[in-house]
Short mmCIF file of C-alpha atoms in Angstrom, two decimals:
data_model
loop_
_atom_site.label_atom_id
_atom_site.label_comp_id
_atom_site.label_asym_id
_atom_site.label_seq_id
_atom_site.Cartn_x
_atom_site.Cartn_y
_atom_site.Cartn_z
CA MET W 1 -10.12 -19.03 20.77
CA SER W 2 -11.58 -19.89 17.56
CA SER W 3 -9.88 -19.49 14.17
CA GLN W 4 -12.35 -16.74 13.36
CA SER W 5 -11.99 -15.13 17.12
CA LYS W 6 -7.95 -15.12 16.32
CA LEU W 7 -8.65 -13.60 12.80
CA GLU W 8 -10.39 -10.57 14.24
CA LYS W 9 -7.91 -10.31 17.76
CA ASP W 10 -4.68 -10.10 14.95
CA ARG W 11 -6.90 -7.97 12.52
CA CYS W 12 -5.03 -3.89 12.86
CA GLU W 13 -7.57 -1.40 14.08
CA GLY W 14 -7.12 2.61 13.67
CA LYS W 15 -7.77 5.00 11.30
CA ARG W 16 -5.27 5.70 8.41
CA ASP W 17 -5.23 6.16 4.34
CA ILE W 18 -3.05 3.47 2.33
CA VAL W 19 -2.16 3.45 -0.98
CA PHE W 20 -0.63 0.84 -2.61
CA LEU W 21 1.62 1.81 -5.80
CA LEU W 22 2.62 -1.31 -7.95
CA ASP W 23 5.00 -1.38 -10.78
CA MET W 24 3.45 -2.98 -13.75
CA SER W 25 6.23 -2.29 -16.19
CA GLY W 26 7.40 -5.12 -18.54
CA SER W 27 10.08 -6.37 -16.65
CA VAL W 28 7.39 -7.57 -13.95
CA GLY W 29 5.27 -9.65 -16.15
CA ARG W 30 1.80 -10.74 -16.04
CA ASN W 31 2.23 -13.43 -13.73
CA ASN W 32 4.23 -11.83 -11.01
CA PHE W 33 2.32 -8.95 -11.60
CA GLN W 34 -0.97 -11.53 -10.06
CA ILE W 35 1.37 -12.48 -7.43
CA MET W 36 1.93 -9.01 -6.41
CA LEU W 37 -2.29 -8.35 -6.53
CA ASN W 38 -2.44 -11.51 -4.15
CA THR W 39 -0.14 -10.22 -1.88
CA VAL W 40 -1.66 -6.86 -1.59
CA ALA W 41 -5.08 -8.40 -0.86
CA SER W 42 -3.65 -10.42 1.63
CA ILE W 43 -1.88 -7.40 3.39
CA ALA W 44 -5.70 -5.57 3.28
CA ASP W 45 -7.25 -8.58 5.10
CA ASN W 46 -4.83 -7.92 8.04
CA PHE W 47 -6.59 -4.42 8.37
CA TYR W 48 -10.05 -3.57 9.64
CA ILE W 49 -11.91 -1.43 6.79
CA GLY W 50 -13.82 1.53 6.74
CA PRO W 51 -14.44 5.12 7.36
CA TYR W 52 -13.89 4.71 11.21
CA ASN W 53 -10.76 2.49 10.31
CA THR W 54 -8.08 1.79 7.61
CA GLN W 55 -9.01 2.70 3.69
CA ILE W 56 -7.14 1.52 0.97
CA GLY W 57 -6.19 2.36 -2.87
CA VAL W 58 -4.23 1.07 -5.64
CA ASP W 59 -2.44 2.68 -8.06
CA VAL W 60 -0.46 1.01 -11.09
CA PHE W 61 2.50 2.82 -12.96
CA SER W 62 4.68 1.40 -15.92
CA THR W 63 4.74 4.33 -18.62
CA SER W 64 2.21 6.13 -17.53
CA VAL W 65 0.29 6.14 -14.20
CA LYS W 66 -3.31 5.19 -13.10
CA THR W 67 -5.85 4.86 -10.00
CA SER W 68 -7.24 1.07 -9.93
CA ILE W 69 -9.03 1.99 -6.82
CA LYS W 70 -9.69 5.08 -4.90
CA LEU W 71 -9.87 5.12 -1.30
CA LYS W 72 -13.25 6.08 -0.95
CA ASP W 73 -14.37 3.28 -3.37
CA TYR W 74 -14.33 0.14 -0.67
CA ASN W 75 -15.65 -0.16 2.71
CA ASN W 76 -16.01 -4.22 2.74
CA ARG W 77 -12.68 -5.77 2.83
CA TYR W 78 -14.11 -8.90 1.00
CA TYR W 79 -14.81 -7.00 -2.27
CA LEU W 80 -11.90 -4.72 -1.46
CA GLU W 81 -9.73 -7.69 -1.90
CA ARG W 82 -11.80 -8.84 -4.77
CA ALA W 83 -11.20 -5.76 -6.57
CA ILE W 84 -7.57 -5.75 -6.11
CA LYS W 85 -6.98 -8.99 -7.77
CA ARG W 86 -9.19 -8.23 -11.27
CA ILE W 87 -6.84 -5.34 -11.64
CA LYS W 88 -4.97 -5.84 -15.06
CA TYR W 89 -1.84 -6.00 -16.30
CA GLN W 90 -0.46 -3.42 -18.95
CA GLY W 91 3.34 -3.53 -19.03
CA GLY W 92 5.84 -0.71 -20.17
CA LEU W 93 8.56 1.62 -19.01
CA THR W 94 9.32 1.98 -15.23
CA ASN W 95 8.23 5.64 -14.42
CA THR W 96 8.26 5.68 -10.84
CA TYR W 97 8.15 9.04 -10.55
CA ARG W 98 4.96 9.98 -12.18
CA GLY W 99 3.31 7.00 -9.99
CA LEU W 100 4.69 9.00 -6.85
CA ASN W 101 3.57 12.77 -8.08
CA HIS W 102 0.09 11.00 -8.53
CA VAL W 103 0.14 9.68 -5.20
CA GLN W 104 0.90 12.64 -3.96
CA TYR W 105 -1.45 15.02 -6.15
CA ASN W 106 -4.35 12.92 -6.69
CA SER W 107 -5.01 9.63 -4.60
CA PHE W 108 -4.43 11.47 -1.40
CA SER W 109 -6.31 13.95 -2.00
CA TYR W 110 -10.08 14.48 -0.78
CA ARG W 111 -11.64 13.87 -3.83
CA TYR W 112 -10.48 10.41 -3.88
CA GLY W 113 -11.41 9.80 -0.19
CA HIS W 114 -8.32 11.07 1.88
CA ARG W 115 -9.73 11.83 5.30
CA TYR W 116 -8.69 15.21 7.30
CA ASN W 117 -5.79 14.47 9.69
CA VAL W 118 -5.74 10.76 9.08
CA PRO W 119 -2.15 9.38 8.22
CA ARG W 120 -1.06 8.58 5.01
CA ILE W 121 0.97 5.86 4.04
CA ALA W 122 2.18 4.66 0.27
CA ILE W 123 3.54 1.51 -0.26
CA VAL W 124 5.50 1.09 -3.32
CA LEU W 125 6.44 -2.11 -4.62
CA THR W 126 9.15 -2.06 -7.99
CA ASP W 127 11.17 -4.66 -9.46
CA GLY W 128 13.65 -2.73 -11.34
CA LYS W 129 15.71 1.05 -11.74
CA SER W 130 13.20 3.83 -12.67
CA GLN W 131 13.88 5.61 -15.93
CA HIS W 132 14.42 8.53 -14.08
CA LYS W 133 16.63 8.21 -10.96
CA SER W 134 16.84 11.73 -9.61
CA LYS W 135 13.35 12.55 -10.50
CA THR W 136 12.05 9.96 -8.63
CA LEU W 137 14.10 10.21 -5.27
CA ASN W 138 12.75 14.41 -5.95
CA ALA W 139 9.47 12.87 -6.37
CA ALA W 140 9.64 10.56 -3.23
CA ARG W 141 10.96 13.46 -1.20
CA SER W 142 8.39 15.89 -1.86
CA LEU W 143 5.68 13.18 -1.35
CA LYS W 144 7.41 12.65 2.45
CA ASN W 145 7.57 16.53 3.01
CA ALA W 146 3.96 16.60 2.11
CA GLY W 147 3.65 14.24 5.39
CA VAL W 148 2.80 11.13 3.95
CA LYS W 149 5.09 7.74 5.27
CA ILE W 150 6.93 5.83 2.26
CA PHE W 151 7.18 1.71 2.69
CA ALA W 152 9.32 0.79 -0.60
CA VAL W 153 10.14 -2.64 -1.31
CA GLY W 154 12.49 -3.60 -4.25
CA ILE W 155 11.77 -7.03 -5.87
CA GLY W 156 14.33 -9.21 -7.29
CA SER W 157 18.23 -9.02 -8.43
CA GLY W 158 17.80 -5.89 -10.49
CA VAL W 159 16.82 -3.65 -7.89
CA ASP W 160 18.81 -0.12 -7.48
CA TRP W 161 18.62 -0.45 -3.64
CA SER W 162 20.04 2.78 -3.35
CA GLU W 163 16.82 4.55 -4.97
CA VAL W 164 14.64 2.08 -3.01
CA ASN W 165 16.04 2.99 0.28
CA GLY W 166 16.02 6.48 -0.77
CA MET W 167 12.45 6.48 -1.51
CA ALA W 168 11.52 4.71 1.77
CA SER W 169 10.80 7.13 5.13
CA THR W 170 13.16 6.85 7.79
CA ARG W 171 12.40 4.83 11.09
CA ARG W 172 11.75 7.10 13.73
CA LYS W 173 9.50 5.40 16.45
CA ARG W 174 11.35 2.74 18.87
CA ALA W 175 7.91 0.71 18.58
CA VAL W 176 8.46 -0.28 15.17
CA LYS W 177 11.14 -2.85 14.95
CA ARG W 178 11.84 -2.78 11.43
CA GLY W 179 12.38 0.25 8.90
CA TRP W 180 10.40 1.08 5.86
CA SER W 181 12.04 -0.50 2.87
CA ALA W 182 12.43 -4.20 2.49
CA ARG W 183 14.59 -6.09 -0.22
CA VAL W 184 12.80 -9.38 -1.49
CA ARG W 185 14.45 -11.83 -3.42
CA ASN W 186 12.13 -12.64 -5.66
CA PHE W 187 8.37 -12.12 -6.80
CA ARG W 188 7.47 -15.79 -4.95
CA LYS W 189 8.83 -14.53 -1.63
CA LEU W 190 5.94 -11.83 -1.51
CA SER W 191 3.72 -14.63 -0.64
CA LYS W 192 5.70 -15.57 2.59
CA PRO W 193 3.75 -14.70 5.80
CA SER W 194 6.41 -12.75 7.22
CA PHE W 195 6.66 -10.47 4.36
CA ARG W 196 3.29 -9.67 4.73
CA HIS W 197 3.32 -9.12 8.44
CA GLN W 198 6.19 -6.67 8.13
CA ILE W 199 4.07 -4.87 6.05
CA THR W 200 1.46 -4.77 8.48
CA GLU W 201 3.28 -4.46 11.56
CA VAL W 202 5.00 -1.21 10.00
CA ALA W 203 1.76 0.48 8.74
CA CYS W 204 -0.02 -0.52 11.90
CA SER W 205 2.26 1.34 13.74
CA VAL W 206 0.90 4.50 11.97
CA GLY W 207 -2.95 5.65 12.85
CA SER W 208 -4.93 6.54 16.30
CA VAL W 209 -6.59 3.53 18.13
CA ILE W 210 -9.80 3.69 17.73
CA LYS W 211 -12.65 2.13 20.26
CA GLN W 212 -14.39 -1.09 19.96
CA HIS W 213 -17.87 0.38 19.39
CA ASP W 214 -16.29 2.44 16.30
CA ARG W 215 -15.31 -0.23 14.18
CA PHE W 216 -17.51 -0.07 11.12
CA ASP W 217 -16.51 -3.28 8.17
CA GLY W 218 -19.79 -2.77 6.26
CA LEU W 219 -20.54 -2.18 2.61
CA ARG W 220 -20.76 1.32 1.55
CA VAL W 221 -23.83 2.37 1.02
CA ASN W 222 -24.13 5.01 -2.26
#
């Protein structure tokens, strides 16, 4: 089997809307933030992208929060990955709760590209304690109660693990061998294939299976 054929075979099928919520607070730093972006781009490459497959959006948070990429923005892996890698670092505080609220009320809205009755997954990457733990856990609870699955990743020694684990969804499907949270020793570890595989495996376990002829991985035509 050629390397190209293996790549196509390993890519995740099915419909799901995924929003990455990335910590770009001052403790992260510009270089580590770029590692985070490269990792997200690599994870995105593991999915078929398009209206009949997976859609991916990216939000960033620090003192405030903003959407860098909406779910509806890209239907082509190449341009999606390029856009992810070009997101600008800002710095600031760690207002995680604002990011979670934004994901619930904006990023997964129909106007941002969420598709009716398609599973929603939020993947949170953070390197520290939030400014308001109780607000963060309440926002995560509200997001989960709205039907969104949350995969929470804590990076480094400064993470409040009870907060990260509290944000995450619980494992219910036997098919998912790993849970919905992960602890990573440092930013360099994000580049390990095993970490990217863990995210892909859990996210791919959520979503409808589509037929071969339904695949679409082309450029959106406006």
